[in-house]
XYZ file of N, CA and C in Angstrom:
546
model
N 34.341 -42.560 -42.213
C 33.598 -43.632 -42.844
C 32.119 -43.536 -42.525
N 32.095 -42.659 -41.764
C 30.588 -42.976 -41.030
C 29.710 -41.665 -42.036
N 30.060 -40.608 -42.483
C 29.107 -40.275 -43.809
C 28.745 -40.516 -45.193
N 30.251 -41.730 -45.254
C 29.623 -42.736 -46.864
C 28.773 -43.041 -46.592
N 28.887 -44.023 -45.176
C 27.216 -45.166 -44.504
C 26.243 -44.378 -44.529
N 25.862 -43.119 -44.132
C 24.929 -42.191 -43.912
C 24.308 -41.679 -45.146
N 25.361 -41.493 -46.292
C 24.681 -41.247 -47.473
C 23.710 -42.775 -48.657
N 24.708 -43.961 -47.710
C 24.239 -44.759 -48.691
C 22.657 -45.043 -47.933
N 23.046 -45.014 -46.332
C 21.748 -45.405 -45.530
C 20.645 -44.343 -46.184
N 21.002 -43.157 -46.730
C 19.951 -42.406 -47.079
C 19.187 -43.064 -48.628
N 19.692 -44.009 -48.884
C 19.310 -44.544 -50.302
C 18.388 -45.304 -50.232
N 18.015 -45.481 -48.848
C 16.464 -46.226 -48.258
C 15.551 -45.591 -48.351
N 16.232 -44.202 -48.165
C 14.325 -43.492 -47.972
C 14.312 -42.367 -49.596
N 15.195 -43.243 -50.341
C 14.816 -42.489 -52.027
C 14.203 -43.100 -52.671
N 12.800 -42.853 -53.003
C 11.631 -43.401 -53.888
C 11.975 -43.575 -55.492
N 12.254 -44.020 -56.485
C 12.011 -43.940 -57.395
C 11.118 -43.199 -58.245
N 11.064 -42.308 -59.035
C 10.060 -41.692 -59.223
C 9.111 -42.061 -60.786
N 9.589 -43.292 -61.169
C 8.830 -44.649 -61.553
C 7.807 -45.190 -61.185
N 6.957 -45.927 -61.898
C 5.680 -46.236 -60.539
C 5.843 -47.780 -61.271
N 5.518 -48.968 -60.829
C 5.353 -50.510 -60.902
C 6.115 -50.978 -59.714
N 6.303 -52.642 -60.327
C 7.388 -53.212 -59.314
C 8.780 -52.763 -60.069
N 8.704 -52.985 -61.563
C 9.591 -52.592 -62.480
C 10.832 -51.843 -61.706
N 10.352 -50.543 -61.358
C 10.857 -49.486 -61.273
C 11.925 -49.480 -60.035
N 11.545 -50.531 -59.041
C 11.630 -50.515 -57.906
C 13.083 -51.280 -57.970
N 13.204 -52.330 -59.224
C 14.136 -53.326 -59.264
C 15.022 -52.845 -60.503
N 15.017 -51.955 -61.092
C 15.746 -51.078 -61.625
C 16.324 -49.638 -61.357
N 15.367 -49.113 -60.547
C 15.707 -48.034 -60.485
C 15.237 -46.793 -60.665
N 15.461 -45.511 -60.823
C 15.026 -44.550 -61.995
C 16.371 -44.557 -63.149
N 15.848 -44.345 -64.395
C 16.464 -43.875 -65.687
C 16.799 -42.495 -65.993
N 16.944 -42.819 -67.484
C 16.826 -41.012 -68.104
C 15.854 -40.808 -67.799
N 14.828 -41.364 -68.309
C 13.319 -40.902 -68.437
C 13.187 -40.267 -66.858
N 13.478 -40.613 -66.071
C 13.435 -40.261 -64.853
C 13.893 -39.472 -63.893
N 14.496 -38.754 -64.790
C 15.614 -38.053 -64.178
C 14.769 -35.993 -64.128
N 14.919 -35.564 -63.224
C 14.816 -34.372 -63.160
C 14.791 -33.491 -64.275
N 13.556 -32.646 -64.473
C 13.443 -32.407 -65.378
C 14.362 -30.710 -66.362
N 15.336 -30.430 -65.297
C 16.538 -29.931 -65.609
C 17.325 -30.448 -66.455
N 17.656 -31.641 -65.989
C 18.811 -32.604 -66.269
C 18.044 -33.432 -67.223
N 16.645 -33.568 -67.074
C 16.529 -34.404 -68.450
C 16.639 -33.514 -69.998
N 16.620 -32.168 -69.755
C 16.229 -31.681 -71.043
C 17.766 -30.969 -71.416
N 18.536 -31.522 -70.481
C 20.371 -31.437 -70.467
C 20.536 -32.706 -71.179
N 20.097 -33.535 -71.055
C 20.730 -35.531 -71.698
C 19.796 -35.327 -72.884
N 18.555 -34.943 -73.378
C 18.315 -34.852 -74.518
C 18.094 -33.629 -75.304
N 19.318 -32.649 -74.743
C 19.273 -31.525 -75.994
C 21.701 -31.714 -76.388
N 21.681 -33.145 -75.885
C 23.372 -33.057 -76.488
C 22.898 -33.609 -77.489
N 23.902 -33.086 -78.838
C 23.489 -33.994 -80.150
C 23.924 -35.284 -80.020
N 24.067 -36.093 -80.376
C 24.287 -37.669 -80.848
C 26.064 -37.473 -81.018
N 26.302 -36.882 -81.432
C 27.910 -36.505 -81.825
C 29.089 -35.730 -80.708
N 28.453 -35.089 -79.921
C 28.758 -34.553 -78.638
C 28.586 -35.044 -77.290
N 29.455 -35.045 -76.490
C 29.422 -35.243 -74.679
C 29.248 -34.250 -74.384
N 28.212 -33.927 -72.684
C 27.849 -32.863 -72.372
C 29.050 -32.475 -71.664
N 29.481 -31.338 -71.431
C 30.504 -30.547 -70.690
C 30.005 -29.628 -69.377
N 30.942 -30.021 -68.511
C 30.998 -29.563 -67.066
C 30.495 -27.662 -67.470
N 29.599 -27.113 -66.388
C 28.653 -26.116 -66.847
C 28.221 -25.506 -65.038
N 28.123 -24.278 -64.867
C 28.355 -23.756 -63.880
C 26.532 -23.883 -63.643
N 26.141 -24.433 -64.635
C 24.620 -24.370 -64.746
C 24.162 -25.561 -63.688
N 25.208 -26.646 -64.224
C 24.713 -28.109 -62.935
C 24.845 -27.862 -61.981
N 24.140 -28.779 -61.199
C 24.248 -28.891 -59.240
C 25.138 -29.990 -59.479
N 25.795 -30.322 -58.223
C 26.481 -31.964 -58.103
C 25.397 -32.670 -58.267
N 24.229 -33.195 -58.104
C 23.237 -34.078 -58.264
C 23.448 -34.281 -59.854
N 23.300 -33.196 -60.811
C 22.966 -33.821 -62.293
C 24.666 -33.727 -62.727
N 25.664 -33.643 -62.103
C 27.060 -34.184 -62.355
C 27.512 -35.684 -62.421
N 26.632 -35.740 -61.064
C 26.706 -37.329 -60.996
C 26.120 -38.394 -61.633
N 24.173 -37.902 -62.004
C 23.569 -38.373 -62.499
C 23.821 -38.640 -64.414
N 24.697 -37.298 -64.408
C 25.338 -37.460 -66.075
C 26.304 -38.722 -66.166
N 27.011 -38.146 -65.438
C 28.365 -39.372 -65.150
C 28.061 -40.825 -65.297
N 27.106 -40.836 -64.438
C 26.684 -42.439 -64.077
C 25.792 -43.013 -65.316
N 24.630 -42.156 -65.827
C 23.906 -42.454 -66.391
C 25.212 -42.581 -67.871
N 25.324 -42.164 -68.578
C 26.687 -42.311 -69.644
C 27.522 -43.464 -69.451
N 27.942 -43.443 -68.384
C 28.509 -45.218 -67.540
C 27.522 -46.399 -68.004
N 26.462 -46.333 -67.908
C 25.642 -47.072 -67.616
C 25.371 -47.500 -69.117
N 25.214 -46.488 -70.475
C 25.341 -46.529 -71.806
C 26.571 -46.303 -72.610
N 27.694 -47.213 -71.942
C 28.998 -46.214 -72.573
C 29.489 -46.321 -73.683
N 28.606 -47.065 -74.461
C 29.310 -47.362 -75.910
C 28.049 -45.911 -76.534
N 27.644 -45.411 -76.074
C 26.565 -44.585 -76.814
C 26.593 -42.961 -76.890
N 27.209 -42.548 -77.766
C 26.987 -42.481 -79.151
C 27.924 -43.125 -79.619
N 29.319 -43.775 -78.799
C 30.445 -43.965 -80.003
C 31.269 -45.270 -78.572
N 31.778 -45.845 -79.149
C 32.482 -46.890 -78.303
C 33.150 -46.210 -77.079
N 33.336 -46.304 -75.615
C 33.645 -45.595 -74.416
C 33.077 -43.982 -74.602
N 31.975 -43.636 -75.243
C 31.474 -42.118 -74.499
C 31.432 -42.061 -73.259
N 30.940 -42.877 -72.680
C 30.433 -42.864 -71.531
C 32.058 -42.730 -70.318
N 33.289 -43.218 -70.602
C 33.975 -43.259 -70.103
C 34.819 -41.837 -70.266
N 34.379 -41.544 -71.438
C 35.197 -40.408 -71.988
C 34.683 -38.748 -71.001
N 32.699 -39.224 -70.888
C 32.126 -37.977 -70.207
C 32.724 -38.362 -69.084
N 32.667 -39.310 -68.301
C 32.618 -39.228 -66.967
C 34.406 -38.323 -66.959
N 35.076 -38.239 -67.840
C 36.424 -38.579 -67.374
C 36.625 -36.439 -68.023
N 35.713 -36.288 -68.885
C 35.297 -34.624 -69.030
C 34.849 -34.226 -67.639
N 34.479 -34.717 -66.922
C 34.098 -34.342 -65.231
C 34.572 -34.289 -64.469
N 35.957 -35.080 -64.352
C 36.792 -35.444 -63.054
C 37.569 -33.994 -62.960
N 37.500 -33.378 -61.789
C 38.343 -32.285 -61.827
C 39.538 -32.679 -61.733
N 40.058 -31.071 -62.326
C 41.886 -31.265 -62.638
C 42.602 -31.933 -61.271
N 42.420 -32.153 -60.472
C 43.224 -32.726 -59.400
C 43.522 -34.542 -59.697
N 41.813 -34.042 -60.261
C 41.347 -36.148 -60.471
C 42.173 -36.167 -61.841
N 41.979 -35.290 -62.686
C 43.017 -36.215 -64.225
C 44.701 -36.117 -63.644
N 44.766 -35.306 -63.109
C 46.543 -35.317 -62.540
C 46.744 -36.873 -62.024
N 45.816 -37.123 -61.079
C 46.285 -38.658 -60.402
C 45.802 -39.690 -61.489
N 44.678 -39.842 -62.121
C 44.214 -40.258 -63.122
C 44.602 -40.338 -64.638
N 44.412 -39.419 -65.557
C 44.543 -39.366 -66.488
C 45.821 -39.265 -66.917
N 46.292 -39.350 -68.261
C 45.036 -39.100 -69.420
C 44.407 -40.246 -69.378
N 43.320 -39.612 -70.759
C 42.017 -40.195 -70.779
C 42.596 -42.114 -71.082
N 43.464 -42.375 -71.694
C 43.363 -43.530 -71.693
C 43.936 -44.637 -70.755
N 44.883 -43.843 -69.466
C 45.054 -44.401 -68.478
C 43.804 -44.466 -67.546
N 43.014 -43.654 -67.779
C 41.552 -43.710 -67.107
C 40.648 -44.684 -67.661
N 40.853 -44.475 -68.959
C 40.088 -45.903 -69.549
C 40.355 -47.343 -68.774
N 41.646 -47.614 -68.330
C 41.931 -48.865 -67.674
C 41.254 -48.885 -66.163
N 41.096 -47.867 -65.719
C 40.611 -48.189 -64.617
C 38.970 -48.886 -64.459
N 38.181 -48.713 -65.446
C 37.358 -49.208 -65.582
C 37.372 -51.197 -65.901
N 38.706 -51.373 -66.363
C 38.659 -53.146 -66.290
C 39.648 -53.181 -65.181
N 39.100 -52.821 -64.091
C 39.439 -53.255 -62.691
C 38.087 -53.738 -61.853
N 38.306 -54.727 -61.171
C 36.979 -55.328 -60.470
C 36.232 -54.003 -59.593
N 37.568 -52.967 -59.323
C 36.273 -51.832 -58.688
C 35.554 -50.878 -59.596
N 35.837 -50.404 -60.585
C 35.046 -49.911 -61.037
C 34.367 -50.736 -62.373
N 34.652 -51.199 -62.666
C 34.119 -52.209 -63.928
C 32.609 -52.517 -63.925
N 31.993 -53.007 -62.673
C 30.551 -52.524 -62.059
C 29.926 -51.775 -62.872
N 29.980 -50.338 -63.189
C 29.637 -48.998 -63.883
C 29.685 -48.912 -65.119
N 30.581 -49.724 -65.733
C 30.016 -50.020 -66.942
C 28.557 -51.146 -67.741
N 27.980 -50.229 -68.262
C 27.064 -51.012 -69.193
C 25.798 -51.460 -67.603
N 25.915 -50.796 -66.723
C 24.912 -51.581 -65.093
C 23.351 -51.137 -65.334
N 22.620 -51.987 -64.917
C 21.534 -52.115 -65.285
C 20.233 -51.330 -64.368
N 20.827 -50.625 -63.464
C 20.251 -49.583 -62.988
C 20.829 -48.333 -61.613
N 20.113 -47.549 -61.177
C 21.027 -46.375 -60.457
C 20.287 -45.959 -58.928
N 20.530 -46.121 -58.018
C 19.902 -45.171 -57.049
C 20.560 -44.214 -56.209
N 19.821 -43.068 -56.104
C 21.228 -42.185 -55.797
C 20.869 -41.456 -54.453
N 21.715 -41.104 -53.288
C 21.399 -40.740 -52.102
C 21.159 -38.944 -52.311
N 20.257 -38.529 -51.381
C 20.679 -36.906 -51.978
C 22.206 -36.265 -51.361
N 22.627 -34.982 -52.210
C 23.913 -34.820 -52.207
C 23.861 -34.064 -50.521
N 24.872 -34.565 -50.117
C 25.679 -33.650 -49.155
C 26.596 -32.932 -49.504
N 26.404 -31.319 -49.447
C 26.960 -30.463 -49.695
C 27.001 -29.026 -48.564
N 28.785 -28.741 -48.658
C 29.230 -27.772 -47.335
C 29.962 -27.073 -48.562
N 29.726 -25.779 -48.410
C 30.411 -24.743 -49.523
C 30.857 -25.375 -50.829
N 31.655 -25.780 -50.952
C 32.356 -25.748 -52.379
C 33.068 -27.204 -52.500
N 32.272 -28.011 -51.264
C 32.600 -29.564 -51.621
C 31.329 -30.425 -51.224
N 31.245 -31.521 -52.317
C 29.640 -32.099 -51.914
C 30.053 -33.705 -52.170
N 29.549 -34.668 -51.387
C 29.280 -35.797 -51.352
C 28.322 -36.419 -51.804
N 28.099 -37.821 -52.705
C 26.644 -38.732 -52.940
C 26.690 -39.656 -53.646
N 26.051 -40.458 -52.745
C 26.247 -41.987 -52.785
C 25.247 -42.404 -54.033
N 25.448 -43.627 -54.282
C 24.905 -44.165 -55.559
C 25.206 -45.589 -55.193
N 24.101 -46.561 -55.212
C 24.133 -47.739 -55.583
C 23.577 -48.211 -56.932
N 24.884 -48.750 -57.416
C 24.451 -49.307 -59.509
C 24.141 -51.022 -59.030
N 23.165 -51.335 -59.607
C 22.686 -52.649 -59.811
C 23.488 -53.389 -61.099
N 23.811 -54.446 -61.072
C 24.786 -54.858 -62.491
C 23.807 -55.178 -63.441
N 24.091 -56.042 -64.202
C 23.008 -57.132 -65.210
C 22.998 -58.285 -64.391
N 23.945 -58.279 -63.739
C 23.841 -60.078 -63.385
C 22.784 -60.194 -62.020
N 22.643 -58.275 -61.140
C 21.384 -58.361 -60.284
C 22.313 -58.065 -59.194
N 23.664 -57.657 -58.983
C 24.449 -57.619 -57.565
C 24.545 -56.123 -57.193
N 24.112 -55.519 -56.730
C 24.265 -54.411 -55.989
C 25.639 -53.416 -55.660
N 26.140 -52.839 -56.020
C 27.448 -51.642 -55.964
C 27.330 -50.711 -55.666
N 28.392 -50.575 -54.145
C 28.211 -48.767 -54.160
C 29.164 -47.814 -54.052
N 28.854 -46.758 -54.465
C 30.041 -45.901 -54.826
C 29.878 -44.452 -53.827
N 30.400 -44.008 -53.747
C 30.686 -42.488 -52.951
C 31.402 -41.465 -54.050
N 30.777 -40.651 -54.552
C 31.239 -39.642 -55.378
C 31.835 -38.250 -54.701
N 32.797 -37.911 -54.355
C 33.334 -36.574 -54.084
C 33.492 -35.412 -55.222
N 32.648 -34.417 -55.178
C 32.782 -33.718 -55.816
C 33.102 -31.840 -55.365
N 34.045 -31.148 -56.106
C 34.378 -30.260 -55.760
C 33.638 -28.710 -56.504
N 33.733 -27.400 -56.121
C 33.219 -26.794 -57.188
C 34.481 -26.209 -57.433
N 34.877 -25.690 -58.578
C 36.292 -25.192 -59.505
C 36.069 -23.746 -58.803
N 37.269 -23.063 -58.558
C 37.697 -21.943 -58.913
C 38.549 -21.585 -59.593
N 38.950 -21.708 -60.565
C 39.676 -21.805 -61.898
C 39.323 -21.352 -62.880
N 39.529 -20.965 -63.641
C 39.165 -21.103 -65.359
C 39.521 -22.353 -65.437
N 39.037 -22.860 -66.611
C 38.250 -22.569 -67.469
C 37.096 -22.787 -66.661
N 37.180 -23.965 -65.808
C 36.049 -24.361 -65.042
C 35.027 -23.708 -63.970
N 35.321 -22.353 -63.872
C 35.231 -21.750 -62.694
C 33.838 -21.806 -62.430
N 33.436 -22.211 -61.188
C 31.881 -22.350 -60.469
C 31.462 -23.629 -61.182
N 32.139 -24.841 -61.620
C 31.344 -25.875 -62.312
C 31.913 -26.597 -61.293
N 31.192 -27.862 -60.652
C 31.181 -28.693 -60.013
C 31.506 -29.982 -60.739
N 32.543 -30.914 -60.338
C 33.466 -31.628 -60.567
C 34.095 -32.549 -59.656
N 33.937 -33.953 -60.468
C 34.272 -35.144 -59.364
C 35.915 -34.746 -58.976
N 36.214 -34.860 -57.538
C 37.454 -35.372 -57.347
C 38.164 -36.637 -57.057
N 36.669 -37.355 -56.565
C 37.260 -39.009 -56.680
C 35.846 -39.874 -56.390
N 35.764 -41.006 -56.545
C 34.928 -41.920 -56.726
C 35.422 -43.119 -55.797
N 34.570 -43.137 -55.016
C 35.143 -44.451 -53.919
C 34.229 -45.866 -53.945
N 34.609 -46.744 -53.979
C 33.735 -47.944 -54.023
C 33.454 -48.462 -52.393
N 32.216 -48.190 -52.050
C 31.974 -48.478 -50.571
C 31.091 -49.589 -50.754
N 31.221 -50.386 -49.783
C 30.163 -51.400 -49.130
C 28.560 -51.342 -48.852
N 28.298 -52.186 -49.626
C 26.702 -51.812 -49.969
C 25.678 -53.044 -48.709
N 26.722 -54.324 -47.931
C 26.269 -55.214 -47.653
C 25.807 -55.231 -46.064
N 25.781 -53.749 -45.808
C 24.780 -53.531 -44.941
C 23.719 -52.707 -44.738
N 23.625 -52.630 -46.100
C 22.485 -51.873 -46.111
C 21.085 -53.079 -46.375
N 19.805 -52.966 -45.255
C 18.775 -53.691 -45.821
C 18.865 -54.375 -47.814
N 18.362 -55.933 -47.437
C 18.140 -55.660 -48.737
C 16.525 -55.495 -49.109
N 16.119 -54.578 -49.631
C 14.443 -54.654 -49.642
C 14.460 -53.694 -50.961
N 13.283 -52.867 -51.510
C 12.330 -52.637 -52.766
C 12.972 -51.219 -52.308
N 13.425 -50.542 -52.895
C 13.793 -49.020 -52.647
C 12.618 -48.769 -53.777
């Protein structure tokens, strides 16, 4: 338990790379996002979800995931549930899926948060060979604070092989962390 706390405690010393007060009480966005990964979220067409790619780090796995969460009716009613759920490695759809038993997990009080949330801050990843950790606190609409622990693995498999991939998503305790202006 003590490297969820460590990753979320690291979510203190992540700046936004936004500049106002704005930014501070939202977050960073797309717009904000690394400029790898941003020109990954605006070169998918409107009609397509991006697909797991030996090209991502866990950082823009997560940041896809979440950010799609965060817009999930967009391009089409649950995209956003649908990418995150194109990500979960095969271990995660075995306990999980299919996609529409995964859909329910989202109208559960733990993950339900992640849908449609009104902003993201994300710890940097901890990563040891071919498994990486990183925390994320989502802000809701209503202004309450959520945090999550993302486990992610890298595939040796086909189809997936060398693409990095959630194996589970944990909802951790955000209520000791300072509350102040990240």
């Amino acid at each position: 338990m003590l490297a969820p706390m460590l990753l979320l405690m690291s979510l203190l010393c992540v700046a936004p790379t936004g500049t106002g007060p704005e930014a501070c009480d939202r977050g960073p966005g797309p717009a904000d996002a690394p400029p790898a990964l941003s020109s990954l979220l605006h070169s998918v067409p409107a009609d397509s979800l991006q697909e797991p790619s030996p090209a991502l780090s866990p950082t823009e796995v997560v940041r896809l995931q979440v950010e799609a969460l965060g817009d999930n009716d967009t391009p089409r009613e649950d995209a956003g549930i649908e990418a995150a759920f194109r990500f979960a490695s095969p271990a995660n759809k075995r306990a999980t899926g299919p996609l529409r038993r995964f859909r329910r997990l989202f109208d559960t009080p733990a993950y339900g948060p992640m849908i449609d949330h009104d902003g993201a801050t994300y710890s940097p990843p901890h990563v040891e060979e071919d498994r990486a950790q990183m925390g994320v606190i989502l802000t809701t609409n209503e202004g309450i604070r959520v945090g999550y622990l993302f486990q992610l693995s890298r595939q040796s498999d086909a189809p997936r092989e060398d693409c990095w991939m959630t194996d589970a998503v944990q909802r951790v305790p955000v209520e000791n962390i300072p509350t102040q202006r990240i």
